PDB file of C-alpha atoms in Angstrom:
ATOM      1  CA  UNK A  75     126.945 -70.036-101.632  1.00  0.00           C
ATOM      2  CA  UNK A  76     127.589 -73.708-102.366  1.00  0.00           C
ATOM      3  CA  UNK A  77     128.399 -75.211-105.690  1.00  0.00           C
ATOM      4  CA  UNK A  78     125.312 -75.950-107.030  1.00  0.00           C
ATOM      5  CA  UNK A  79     124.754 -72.034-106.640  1.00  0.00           C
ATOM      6  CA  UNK A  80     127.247 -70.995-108.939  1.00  0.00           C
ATOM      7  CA  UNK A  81     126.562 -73.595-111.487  1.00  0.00           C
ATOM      8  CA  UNK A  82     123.088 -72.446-111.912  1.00  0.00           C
ATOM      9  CA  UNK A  83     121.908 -70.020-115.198  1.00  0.00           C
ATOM     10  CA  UNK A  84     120.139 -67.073-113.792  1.00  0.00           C
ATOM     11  CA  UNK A  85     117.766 -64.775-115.719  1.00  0.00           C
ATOM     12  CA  UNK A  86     119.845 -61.774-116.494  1.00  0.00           C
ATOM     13  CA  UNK A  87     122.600 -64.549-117.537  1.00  0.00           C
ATOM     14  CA  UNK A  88     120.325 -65.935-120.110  1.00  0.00           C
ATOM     15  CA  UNK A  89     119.293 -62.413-121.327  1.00  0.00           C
ATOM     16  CA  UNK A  90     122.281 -61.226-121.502  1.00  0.00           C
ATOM     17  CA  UNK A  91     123.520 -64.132-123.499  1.00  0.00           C
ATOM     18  CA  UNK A  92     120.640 -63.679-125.911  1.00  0.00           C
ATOM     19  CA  UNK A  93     121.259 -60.438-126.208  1.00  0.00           C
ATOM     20  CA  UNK A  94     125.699 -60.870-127.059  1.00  0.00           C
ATOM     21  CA  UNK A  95     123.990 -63.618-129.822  1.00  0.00           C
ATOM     22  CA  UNK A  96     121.509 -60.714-131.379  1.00  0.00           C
ATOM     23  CA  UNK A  97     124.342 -58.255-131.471  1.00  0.00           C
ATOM     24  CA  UNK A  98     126.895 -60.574-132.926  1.00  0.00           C
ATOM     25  CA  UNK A  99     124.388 -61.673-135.985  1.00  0.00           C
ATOM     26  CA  UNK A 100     123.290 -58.052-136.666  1.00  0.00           C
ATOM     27  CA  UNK A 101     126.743 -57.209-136.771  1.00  0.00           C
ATOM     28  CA  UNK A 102     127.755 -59.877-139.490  1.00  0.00           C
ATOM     29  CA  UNK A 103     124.027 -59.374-141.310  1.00  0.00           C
ATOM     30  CA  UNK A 104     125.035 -55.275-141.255  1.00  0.00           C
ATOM     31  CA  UNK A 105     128.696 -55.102-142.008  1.00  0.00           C
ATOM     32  CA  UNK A 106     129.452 -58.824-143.451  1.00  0.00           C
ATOM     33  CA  UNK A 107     126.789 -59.884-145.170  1.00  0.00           C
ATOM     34  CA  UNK A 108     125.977 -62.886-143.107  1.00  0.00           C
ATOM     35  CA  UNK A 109     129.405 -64.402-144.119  1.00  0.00           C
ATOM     36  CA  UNK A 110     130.519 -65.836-141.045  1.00  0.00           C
ATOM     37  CA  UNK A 111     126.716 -66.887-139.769  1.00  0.00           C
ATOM     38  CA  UNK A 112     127.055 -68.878-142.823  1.00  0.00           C
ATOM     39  CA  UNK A 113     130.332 -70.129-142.188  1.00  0.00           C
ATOM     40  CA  UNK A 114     129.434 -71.443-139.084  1.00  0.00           C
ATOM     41  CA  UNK A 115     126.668 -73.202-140.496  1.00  0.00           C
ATOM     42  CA  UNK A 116     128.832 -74.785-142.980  1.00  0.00           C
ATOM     43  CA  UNK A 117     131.155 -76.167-140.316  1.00  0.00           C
ATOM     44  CA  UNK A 118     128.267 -77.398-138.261  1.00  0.00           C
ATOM     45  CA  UNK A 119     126.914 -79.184-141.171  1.00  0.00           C
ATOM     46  CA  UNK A 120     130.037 -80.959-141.748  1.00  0.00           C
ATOM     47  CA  UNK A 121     130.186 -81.932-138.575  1.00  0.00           C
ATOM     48  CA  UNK A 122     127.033 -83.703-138.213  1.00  0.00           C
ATOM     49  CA  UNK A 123     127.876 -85.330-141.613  1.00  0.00           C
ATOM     50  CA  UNK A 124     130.892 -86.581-139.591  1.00  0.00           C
ATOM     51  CA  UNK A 125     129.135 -87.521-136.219  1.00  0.00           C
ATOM     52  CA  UNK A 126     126.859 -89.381-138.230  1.00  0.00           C
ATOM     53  CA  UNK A 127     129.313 -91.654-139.862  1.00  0.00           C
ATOM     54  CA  UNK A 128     130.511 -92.639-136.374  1.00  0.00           C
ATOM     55  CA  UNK A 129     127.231 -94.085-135.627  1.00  0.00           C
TER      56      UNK A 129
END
């Protein structure tokens, strides 16, 4: 296995990535009412405001 093997995003890597992500929001739609889903978007709001006054 080189480098460039291990490096690489296989299949059951994505899908299982996809499928932490699906858990994690029906978790915080079930039990939190979407707070931190909308927290996060919050924070990444601000901080495209911010990257944006760099430019």
């Amino acid at each position: 296995m080189t480098a460039k093997d291990s490096r690489t995003m296989t299949n059951a890597t994505s899908i299982g990535l996809g499928l932490l992500i699906v858990a994690g929001l029906t978790v915080d739609a079930t039990m939190y009412d979407w707070s931190g889903t909308l927290f996060l978007a919050r924070k990444l709001a601000d901080l495209i405001e911010w990257l944006a006054f760099w430019r």
